[in-house]
PDB file of C-alpha atoms and ligand atoms in Angstrom:
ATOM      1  CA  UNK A   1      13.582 -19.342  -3.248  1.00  0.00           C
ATOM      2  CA  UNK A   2      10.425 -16.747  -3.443  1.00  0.00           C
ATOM      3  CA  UNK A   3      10.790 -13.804  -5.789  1.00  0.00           C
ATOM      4  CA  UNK A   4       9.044 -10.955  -4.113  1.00  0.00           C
ATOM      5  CA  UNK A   5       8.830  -7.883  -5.934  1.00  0.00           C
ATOM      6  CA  UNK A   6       8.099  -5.161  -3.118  1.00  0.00           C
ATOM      7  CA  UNK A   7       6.984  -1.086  -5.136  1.00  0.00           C
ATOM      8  CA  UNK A   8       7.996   2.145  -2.770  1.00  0.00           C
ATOM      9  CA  UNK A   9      10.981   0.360  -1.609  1.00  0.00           C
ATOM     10  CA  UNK A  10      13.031   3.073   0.116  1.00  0.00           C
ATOM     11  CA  UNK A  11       9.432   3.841   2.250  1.00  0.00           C
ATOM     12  CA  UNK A  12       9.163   3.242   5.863  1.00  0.00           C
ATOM     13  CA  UNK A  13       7.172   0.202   6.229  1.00  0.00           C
ATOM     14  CA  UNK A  14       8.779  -1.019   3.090  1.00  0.00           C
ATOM     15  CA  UNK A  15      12.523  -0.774   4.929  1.00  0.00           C
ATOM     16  CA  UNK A  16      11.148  -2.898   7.695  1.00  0.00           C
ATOM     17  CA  UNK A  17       9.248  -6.143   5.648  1.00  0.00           C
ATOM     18  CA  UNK A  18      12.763  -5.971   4.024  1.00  0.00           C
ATOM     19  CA  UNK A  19      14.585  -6.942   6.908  1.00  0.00           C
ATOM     20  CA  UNK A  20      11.785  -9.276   7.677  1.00  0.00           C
ATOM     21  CA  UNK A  21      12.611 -11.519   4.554  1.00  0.00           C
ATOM     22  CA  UNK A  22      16.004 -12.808   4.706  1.00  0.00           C
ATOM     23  CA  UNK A  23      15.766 -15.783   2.982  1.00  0.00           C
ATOM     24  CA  UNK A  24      13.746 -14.045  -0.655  1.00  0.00           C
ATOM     25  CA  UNK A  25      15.222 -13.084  -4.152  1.00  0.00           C
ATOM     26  CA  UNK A  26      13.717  -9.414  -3.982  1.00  0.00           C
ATOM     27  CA  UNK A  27      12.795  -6.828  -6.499  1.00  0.00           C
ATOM     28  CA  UNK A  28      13.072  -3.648  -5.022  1.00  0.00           C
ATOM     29  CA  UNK A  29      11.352  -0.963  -7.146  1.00  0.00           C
ATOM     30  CA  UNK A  30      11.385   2.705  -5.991  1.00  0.00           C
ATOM     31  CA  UNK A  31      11.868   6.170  -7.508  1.00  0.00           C
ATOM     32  CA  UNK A  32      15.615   7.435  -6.954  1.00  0.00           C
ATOM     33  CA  UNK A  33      18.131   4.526  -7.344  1.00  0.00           C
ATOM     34  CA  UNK A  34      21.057   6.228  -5.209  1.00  0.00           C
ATOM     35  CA  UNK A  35      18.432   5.795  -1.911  1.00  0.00           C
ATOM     36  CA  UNK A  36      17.537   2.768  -2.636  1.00  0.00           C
ATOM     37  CA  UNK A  37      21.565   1.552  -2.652  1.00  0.00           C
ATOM     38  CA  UNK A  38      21.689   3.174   0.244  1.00  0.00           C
ATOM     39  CA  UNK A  39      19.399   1.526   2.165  1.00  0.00           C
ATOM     40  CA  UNK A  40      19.809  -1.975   0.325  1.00  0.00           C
ATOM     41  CA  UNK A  41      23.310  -1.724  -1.009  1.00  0.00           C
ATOM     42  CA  UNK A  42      24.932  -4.627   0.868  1.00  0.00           C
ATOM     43  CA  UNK A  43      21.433  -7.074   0.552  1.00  0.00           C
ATOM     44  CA  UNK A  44      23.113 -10.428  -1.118  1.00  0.00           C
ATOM     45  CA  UNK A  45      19.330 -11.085  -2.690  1.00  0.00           C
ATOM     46  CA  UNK A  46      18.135  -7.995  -3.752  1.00  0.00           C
ATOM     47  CA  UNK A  47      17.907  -6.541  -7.168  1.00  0.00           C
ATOM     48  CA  UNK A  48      17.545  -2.527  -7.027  1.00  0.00           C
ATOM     49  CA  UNK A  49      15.761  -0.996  -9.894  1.00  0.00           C
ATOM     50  CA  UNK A  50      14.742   3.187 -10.535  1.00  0.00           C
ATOM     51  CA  UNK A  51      11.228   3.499 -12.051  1.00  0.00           C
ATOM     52  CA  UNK A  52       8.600   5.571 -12.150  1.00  0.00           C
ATOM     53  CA  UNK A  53       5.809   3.316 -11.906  1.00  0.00           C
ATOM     54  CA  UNK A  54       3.379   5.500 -13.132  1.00  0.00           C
ATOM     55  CA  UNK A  55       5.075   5.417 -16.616  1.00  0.00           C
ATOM     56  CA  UNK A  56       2.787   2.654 -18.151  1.00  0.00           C
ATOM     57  CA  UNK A  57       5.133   1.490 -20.986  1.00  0.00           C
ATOM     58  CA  UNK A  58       7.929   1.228 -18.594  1.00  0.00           C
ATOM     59  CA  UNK A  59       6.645  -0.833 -16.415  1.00  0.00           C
ATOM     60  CA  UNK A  60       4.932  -3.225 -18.971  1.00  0.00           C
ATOM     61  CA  UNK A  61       8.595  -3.659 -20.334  1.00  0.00           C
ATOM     62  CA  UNK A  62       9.996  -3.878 -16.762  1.00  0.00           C
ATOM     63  CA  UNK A  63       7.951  -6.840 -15.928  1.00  0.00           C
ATOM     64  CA  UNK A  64       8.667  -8.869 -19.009  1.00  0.00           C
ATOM     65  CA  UNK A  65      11.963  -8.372 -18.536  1.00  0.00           C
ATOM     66  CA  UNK A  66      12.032  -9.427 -15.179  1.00  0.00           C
ATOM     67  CA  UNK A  67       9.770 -12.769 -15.496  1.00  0.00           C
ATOM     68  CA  UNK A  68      12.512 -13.674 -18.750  1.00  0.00           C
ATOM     69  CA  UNK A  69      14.960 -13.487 -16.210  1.00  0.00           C
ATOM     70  CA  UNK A  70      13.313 -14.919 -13.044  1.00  0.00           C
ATOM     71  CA  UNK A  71      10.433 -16.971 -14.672  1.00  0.00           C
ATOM     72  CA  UNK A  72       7.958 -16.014 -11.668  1.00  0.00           C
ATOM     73  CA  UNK A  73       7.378 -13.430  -9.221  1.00  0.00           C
ATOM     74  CA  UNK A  74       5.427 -15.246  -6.278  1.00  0.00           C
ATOM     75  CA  UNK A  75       4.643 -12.348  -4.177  1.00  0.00           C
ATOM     76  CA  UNK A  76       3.769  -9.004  -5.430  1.00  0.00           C
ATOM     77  CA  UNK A  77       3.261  -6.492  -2.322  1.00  0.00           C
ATOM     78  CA  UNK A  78       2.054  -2.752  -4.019  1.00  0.00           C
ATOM     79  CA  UNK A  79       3.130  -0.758  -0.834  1.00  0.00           C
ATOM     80  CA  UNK A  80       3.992   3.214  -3.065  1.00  0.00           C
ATOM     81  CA  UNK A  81       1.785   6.002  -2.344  1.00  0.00           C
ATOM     82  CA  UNK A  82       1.283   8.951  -0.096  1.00  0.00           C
ATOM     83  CA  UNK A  83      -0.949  11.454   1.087  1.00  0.00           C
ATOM     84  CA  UNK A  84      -2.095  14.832   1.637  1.00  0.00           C
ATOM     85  CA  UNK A  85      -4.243  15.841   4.205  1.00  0.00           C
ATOM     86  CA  UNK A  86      -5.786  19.272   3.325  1.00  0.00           C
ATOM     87  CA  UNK A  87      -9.610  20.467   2.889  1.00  0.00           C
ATOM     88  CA  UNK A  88     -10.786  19.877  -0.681  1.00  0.00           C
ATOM     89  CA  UNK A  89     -10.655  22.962  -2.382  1.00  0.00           C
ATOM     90  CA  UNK A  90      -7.069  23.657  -1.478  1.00  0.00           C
ATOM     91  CA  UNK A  91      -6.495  20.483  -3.261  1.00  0.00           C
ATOM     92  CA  UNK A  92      -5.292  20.855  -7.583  1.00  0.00           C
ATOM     93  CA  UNK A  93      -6.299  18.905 -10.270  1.00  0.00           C
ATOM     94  CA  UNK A  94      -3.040  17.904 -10.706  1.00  0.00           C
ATOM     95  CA  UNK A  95      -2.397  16.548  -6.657  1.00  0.00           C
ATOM     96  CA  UNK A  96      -5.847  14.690  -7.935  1.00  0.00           C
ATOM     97  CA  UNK A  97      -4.462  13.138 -11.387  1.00  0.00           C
ATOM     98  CA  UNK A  98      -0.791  13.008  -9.356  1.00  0.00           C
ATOM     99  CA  UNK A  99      -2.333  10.925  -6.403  1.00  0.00           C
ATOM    100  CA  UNK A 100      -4.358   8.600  -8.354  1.00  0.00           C
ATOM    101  CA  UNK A 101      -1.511   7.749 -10.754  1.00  0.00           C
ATOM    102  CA  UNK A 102       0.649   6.841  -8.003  1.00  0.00           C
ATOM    103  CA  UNK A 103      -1.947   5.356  -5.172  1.00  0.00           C
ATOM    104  CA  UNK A 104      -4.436   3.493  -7.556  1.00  0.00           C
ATOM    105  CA  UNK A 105      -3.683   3.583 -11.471  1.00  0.00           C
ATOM    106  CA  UNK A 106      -0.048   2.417 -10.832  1.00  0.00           C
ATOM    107  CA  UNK A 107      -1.219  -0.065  -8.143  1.00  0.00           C
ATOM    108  CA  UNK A 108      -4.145  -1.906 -11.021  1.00  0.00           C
ATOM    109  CA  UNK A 109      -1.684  -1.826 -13.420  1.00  0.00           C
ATOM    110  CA  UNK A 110       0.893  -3.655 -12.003  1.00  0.00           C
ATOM    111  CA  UNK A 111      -1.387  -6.085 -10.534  1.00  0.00           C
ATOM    112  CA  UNK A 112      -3.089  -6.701 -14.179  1.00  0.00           C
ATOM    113  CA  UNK A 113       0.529  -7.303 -15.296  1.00  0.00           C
ATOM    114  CA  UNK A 114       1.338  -9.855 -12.789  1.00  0.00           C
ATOM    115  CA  UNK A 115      -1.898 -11.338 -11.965  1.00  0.00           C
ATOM    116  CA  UNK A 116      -1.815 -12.888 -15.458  1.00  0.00           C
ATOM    117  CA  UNK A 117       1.235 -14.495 -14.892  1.00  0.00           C
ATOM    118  CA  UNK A 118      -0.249 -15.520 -11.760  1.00  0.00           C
ATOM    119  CA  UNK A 119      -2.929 -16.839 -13.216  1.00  0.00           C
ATOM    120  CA  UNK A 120      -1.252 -19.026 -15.742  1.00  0.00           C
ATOM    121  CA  UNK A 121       1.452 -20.308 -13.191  1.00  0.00           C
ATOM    122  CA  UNK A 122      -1.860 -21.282 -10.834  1.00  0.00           C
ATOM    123  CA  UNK A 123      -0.052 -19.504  -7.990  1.00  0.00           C
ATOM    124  CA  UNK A 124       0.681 -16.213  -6.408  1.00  0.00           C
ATOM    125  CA  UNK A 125       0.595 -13.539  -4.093  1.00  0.00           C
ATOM    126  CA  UNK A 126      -0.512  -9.713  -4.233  1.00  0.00           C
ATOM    127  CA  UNK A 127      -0.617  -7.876  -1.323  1.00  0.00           C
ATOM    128  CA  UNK A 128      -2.318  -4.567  -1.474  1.00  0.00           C
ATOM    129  CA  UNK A 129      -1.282  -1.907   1.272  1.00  0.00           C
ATOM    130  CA  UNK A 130      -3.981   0.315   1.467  1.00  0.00           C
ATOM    131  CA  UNK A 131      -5.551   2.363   4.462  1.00  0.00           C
ATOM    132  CA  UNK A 132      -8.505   2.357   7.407  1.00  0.00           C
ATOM    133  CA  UNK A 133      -8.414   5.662   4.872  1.00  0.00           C
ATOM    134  CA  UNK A 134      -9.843   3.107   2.235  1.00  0.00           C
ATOM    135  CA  UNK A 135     -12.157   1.912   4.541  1.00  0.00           C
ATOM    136  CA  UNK A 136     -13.473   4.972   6.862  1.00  0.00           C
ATOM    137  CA  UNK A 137     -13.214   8.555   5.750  1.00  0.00           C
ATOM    138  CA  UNK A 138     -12.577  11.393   7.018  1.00  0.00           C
ATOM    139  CA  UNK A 139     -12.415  15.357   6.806  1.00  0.00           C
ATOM    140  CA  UNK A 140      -9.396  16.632   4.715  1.00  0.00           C
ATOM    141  CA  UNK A 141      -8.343  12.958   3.413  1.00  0.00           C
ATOM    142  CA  UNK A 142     -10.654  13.410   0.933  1.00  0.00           C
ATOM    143  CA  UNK A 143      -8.579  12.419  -2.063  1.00  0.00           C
ATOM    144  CA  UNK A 144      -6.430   9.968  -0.234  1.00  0.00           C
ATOM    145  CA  UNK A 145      -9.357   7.907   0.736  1.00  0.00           C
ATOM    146  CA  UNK A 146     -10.814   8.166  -2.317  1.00  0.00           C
ATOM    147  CA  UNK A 147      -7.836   6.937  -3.974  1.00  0.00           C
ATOM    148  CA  UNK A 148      -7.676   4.253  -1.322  1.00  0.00           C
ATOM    149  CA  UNK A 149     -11.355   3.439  -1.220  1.00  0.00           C
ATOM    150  CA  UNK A 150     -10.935   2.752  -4.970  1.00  0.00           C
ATOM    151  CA  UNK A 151      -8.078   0.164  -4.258  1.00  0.00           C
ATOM    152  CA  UNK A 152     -10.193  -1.828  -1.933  1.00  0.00           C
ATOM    153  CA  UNK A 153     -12.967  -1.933  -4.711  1.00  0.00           C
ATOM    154  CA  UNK A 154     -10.233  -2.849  -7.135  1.00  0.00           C
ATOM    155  CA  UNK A 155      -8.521  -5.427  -4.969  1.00  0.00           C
ATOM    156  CA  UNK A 156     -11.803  -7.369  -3.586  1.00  0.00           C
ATOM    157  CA  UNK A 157     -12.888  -8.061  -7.586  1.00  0.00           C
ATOM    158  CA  UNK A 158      -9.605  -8.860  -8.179  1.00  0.00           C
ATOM    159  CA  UNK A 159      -9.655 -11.834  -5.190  1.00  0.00           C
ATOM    160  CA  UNK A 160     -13.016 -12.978  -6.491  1.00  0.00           C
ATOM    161  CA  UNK A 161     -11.312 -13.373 -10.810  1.00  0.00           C
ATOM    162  CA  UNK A 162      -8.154 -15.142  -9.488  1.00  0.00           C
ATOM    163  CA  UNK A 163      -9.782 -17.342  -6.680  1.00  0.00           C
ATOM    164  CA  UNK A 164     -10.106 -20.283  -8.920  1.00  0.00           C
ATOM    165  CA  UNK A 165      -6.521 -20.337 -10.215  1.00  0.00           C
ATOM    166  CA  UNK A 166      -5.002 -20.508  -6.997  1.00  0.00           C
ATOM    167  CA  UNK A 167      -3.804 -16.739  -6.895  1.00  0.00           C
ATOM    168  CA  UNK A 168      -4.539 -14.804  -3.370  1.00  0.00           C
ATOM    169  CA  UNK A 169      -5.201 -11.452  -2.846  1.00  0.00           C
ATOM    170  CA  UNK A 170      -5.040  -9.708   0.499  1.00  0.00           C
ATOM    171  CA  UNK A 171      -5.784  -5.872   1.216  1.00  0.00           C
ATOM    172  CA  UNK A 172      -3.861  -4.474   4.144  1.00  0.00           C
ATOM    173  CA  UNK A 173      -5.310  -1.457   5.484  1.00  0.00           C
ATOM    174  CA  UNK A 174      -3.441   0.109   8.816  1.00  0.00           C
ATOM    175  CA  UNK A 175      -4.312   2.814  10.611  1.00  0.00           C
ATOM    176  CA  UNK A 176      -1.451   6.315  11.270  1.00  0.00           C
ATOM    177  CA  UNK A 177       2.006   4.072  11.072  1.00  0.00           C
ATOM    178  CA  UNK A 178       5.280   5.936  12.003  1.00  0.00           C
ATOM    179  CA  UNK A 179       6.808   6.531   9.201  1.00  0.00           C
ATOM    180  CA  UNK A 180       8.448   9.357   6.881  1.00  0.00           C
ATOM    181  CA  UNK A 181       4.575   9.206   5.238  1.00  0.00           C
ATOM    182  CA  UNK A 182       3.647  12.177   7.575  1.00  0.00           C
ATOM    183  CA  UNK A 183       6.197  14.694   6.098  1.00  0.00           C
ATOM    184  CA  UNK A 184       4.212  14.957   2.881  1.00  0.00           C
ATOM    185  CA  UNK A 185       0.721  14.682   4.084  1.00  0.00           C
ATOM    186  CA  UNK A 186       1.016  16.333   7.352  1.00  0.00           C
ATOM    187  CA  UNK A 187       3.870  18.823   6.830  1.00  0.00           C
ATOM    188  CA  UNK A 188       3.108  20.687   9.779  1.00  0.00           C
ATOM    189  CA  UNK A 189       2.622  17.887  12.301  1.00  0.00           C
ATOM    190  CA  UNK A 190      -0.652  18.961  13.569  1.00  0.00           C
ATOM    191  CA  UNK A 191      -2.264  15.624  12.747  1.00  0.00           C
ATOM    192  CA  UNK A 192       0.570  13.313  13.814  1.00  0.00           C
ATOM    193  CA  UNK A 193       0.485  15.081  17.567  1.00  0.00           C
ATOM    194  CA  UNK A 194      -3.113  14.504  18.172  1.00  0.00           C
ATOM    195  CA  UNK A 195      -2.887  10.693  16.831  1.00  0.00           C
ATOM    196  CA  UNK A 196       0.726  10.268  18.419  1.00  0.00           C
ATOM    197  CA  UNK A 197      -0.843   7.634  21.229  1.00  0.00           C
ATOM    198  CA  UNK A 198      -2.458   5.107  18.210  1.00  0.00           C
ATOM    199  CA  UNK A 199       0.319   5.230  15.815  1.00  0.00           C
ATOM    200  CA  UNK A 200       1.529   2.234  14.805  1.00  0.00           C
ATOM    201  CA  UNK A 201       5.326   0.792  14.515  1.00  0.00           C
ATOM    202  CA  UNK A 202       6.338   0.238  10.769  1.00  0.00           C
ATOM    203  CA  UNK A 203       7.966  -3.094  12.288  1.00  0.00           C
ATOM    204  CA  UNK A 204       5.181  -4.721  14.108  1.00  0.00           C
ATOM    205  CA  UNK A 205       2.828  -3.718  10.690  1.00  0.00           C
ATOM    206  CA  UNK A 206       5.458  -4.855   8.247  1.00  0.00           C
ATOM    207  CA  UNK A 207       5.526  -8.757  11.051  1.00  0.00           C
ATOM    208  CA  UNK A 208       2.006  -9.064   9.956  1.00  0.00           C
ATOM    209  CA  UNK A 209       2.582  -8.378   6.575  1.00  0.00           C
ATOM    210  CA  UNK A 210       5.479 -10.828   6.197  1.00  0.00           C
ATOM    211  CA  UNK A 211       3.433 -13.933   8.873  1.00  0.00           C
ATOM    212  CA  UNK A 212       0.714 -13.523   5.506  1.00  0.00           C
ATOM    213  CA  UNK A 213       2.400 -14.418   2.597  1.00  0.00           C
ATOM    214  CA  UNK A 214       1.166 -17.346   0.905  1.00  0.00           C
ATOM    215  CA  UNK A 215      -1.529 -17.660   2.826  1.00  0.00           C
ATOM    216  CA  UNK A 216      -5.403 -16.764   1.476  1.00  0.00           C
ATOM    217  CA  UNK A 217      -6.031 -13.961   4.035  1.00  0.00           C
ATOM    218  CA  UNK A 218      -8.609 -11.921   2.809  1.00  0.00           C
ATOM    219  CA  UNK A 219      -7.956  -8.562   4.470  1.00  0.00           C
ATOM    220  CA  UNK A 220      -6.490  -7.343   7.965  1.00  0.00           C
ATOM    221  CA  UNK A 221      -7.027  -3.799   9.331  1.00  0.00           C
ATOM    222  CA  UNK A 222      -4.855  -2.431  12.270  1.00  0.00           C
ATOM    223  CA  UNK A 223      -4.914  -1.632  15.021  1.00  0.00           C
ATOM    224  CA  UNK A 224      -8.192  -3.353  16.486  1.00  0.00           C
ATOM    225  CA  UNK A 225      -9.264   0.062  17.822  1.00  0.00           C
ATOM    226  CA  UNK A 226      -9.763   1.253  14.598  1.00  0.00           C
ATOM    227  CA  UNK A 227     -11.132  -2.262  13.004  1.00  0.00           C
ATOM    228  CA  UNK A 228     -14.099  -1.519  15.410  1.00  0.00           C
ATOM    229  CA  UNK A 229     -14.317   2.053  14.615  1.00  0.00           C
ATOM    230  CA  UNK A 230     -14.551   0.520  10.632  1.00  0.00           C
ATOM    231  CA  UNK A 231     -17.146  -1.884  11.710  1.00  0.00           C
ATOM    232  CA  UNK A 232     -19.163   0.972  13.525  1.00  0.00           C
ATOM    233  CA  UNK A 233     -18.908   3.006  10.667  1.00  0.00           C
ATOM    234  CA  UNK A 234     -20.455   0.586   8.731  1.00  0.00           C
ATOM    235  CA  UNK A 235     -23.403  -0.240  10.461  1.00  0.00           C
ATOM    236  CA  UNK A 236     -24.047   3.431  11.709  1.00  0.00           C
ATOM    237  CA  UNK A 237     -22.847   5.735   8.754  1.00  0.00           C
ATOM    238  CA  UNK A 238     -24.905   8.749  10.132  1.00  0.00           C
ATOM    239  CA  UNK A 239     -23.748   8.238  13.480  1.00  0.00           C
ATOM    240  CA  UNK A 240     -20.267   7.689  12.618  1.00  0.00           C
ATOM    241  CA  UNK A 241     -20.343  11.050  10.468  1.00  0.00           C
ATOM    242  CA  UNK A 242     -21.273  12.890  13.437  1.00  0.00           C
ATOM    243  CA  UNK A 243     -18.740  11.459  15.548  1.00  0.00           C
ATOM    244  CA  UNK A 244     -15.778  11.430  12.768  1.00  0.00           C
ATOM    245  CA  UNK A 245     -16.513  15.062  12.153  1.00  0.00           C
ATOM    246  CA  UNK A 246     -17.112  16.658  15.619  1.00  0.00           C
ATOM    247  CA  UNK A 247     -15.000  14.206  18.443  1.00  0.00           C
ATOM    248  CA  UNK A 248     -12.636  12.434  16.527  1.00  0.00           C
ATOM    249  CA  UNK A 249     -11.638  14.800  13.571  1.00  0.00           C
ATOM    250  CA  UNK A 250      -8.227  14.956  13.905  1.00  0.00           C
ATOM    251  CA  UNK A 251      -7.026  16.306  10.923  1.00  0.00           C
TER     252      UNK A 251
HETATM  253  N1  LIG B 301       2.307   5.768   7.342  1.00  0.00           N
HETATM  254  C1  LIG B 301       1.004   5.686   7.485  1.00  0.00           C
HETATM  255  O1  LIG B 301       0.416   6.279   8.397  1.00  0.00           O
HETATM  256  C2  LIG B 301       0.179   4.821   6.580  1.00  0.00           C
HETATM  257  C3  LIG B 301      -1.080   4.388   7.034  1.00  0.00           C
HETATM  258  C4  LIG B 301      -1.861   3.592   6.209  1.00  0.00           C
HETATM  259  C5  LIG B 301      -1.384   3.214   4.970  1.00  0.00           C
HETATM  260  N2  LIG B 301      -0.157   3.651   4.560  1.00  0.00           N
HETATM  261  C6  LIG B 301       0.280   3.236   3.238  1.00  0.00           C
HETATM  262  O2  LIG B 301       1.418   2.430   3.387  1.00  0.00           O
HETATM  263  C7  LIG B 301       2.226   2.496   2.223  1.00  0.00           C
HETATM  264  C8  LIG B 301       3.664   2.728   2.633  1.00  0.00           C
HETATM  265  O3  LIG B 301       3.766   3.989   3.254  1.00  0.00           O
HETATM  266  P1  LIG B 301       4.877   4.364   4.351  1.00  0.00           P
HETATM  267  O4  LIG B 301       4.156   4.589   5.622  1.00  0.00           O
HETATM  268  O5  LIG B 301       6.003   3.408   4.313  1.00  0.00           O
HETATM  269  O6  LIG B 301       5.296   5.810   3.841  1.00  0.00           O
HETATM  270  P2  LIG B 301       6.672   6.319   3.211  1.00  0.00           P
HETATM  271  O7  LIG B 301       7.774   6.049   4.153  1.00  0.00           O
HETATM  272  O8  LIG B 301       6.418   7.725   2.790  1.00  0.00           O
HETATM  273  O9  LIG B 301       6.855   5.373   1.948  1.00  0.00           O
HETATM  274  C9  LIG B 301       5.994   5.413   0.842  1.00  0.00           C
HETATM  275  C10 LIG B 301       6.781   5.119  -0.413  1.00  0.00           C
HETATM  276  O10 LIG B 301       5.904   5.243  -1.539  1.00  0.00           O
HETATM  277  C11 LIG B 301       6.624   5.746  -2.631  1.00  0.00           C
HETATM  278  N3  LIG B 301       6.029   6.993  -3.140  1.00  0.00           N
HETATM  279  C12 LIG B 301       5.614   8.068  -2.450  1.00  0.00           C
HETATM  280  N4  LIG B 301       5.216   9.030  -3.280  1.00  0.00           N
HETATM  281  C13 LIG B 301       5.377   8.554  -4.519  1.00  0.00           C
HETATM  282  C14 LIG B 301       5.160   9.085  -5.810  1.00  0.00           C
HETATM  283  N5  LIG B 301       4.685  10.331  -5.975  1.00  0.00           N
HETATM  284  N6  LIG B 301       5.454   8.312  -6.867  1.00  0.00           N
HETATM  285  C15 LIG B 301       5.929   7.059  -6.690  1.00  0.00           C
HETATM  286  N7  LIG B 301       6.164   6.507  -5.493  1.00  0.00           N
HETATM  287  C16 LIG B 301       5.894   7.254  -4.432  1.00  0.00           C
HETATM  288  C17 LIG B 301       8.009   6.120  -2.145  1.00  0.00           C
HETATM  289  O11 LIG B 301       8.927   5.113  -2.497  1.00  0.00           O
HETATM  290  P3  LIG B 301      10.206   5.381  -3.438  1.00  0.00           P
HETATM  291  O12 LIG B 301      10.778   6.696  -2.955  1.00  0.00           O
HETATM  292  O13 LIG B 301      11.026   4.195  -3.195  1.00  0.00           O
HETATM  293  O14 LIG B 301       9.705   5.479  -4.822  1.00  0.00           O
HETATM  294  C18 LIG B 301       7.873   6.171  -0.655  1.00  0.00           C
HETATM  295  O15 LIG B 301       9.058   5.870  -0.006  1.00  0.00           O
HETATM  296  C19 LIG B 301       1.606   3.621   1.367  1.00  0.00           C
HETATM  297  O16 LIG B 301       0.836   3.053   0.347  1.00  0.00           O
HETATM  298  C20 LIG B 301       0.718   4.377   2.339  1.00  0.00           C
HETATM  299  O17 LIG B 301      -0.368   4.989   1.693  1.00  0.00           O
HETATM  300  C21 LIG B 301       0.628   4.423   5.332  1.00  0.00           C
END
């Protein structure tokens, strides 16, 4: 049976790759305990566990623990963080520190963890959910896509240092999913409305997700639309500013 250890459990696209994997011994990490037995009370396979995975020490110990009593973790899917979508300067040092802890530190520092388990074992998983935020960015997502943007930098060396031992890494980035992800970085729903016709179902993401695992996918970015618009970006950076900031600047 595959030991899937899955971070931001109680999260919207989290709820739905649960439901998508039946069959797995998960590890279901997320911040308040009582939601998460909520949600998962009643899953036969599913071990529940309250940690703040920005607390370093505790989540060294955490995953020694858990490969004494499981001996491998074969899919490690970093899926915590959030956002806030607001102009720069209305942004504190501490949302900055805050968002990188949780996004990116917490994120590399699990992966180091595993990945050297990983590596000895010759085998293993991480998926990375990320953003098109880590990929094309945008007015008033400046520190989300910078925390993002960071991940995919992180996450594309990472592929290259485990590719000979037999260890994948995939990057997920999707564009706006529905999901409880908005409350926090779009309190007043402003941003949601005008992107309402592209958002994306957490179950149809969280399919694509689960069809990966175990398999060396590199990276996929949702929905095509906004592949292109990545792809566009790329090749026409000034142009793309011009149109990201007057037409489509929807934040
Ligand atoms: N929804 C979107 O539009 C969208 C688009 C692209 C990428 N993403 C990414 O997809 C992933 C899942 O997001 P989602 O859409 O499922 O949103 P969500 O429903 O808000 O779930 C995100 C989960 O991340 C964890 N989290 C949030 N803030 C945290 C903090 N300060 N410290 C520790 N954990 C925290 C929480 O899990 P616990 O409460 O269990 O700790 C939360 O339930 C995120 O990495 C997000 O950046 C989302």
């Amino acid at each position: 049976m595959s030991t899937i250890l899955i971070t931001g459990a109680s999260g919207g696209l989290a709820q739905e790759m649960v439901k998508l994997l039946p069959d797995a011994q998960l590890i279901l990490l997320g911040r308040d305990k009582e939601k998460l037995v909520q949600l998962y009370g009643n899953h036969p396979q599913a071990e529940l566990i309250e940690i703040d995975i920005t607390d370093a020490q505790a989540l060294e110990e955490l995953v020694a623990e858990l490969y004494q009593r499981y001996g491998k973790i074969d899919v490690l899917i970093n899926n915590a963080g959030y956002g806030i979508f607001e102009d720069f300067d209305k942004i504190s040092n501490q949302d900055i520190h805050q968002m990188f802890e949780v996004n990116t530190f917490a994120l590399m520092n699990l992966s180091r963890l595993v990945a050297s388990r990983m590596k000895e074992m010759r085998k293993g998983h991480i998926i990375n959910i990320v953003s098109m935020a880590g990929l094309i960015a945008t007015a008033k997502s400046s520190l989300y896509s910078a925390t993002k943007f960071a991940t995919i930098g992180f996450s594309n060396a990472l592929r290259l240092e485990l590719m000979p031992y037999g260890v994948y890494v995939t990057t997920v980035n999707p564009g706006p999913i529905r999901t409880g992800f908005f409350d926090q970085a779009d309190p007043d729903g402003t941003y949601l409305k005008s992107v309402d016709r592209f958002l994306l179902e957490p179950d149809a993401v969280a399919q694509k997700i689960v069809k990966t695992i175990g398999k060396n996918k590199r990276e996929f970015n949702l929905p095509i639309l906004l592949n292109l618009a990545h792809k566009f970006y790329t090749l026409f950076p000034k142009l793309a500013d011009k149109l990201a900031g007057e037409t489509f600047n929807y934040k």
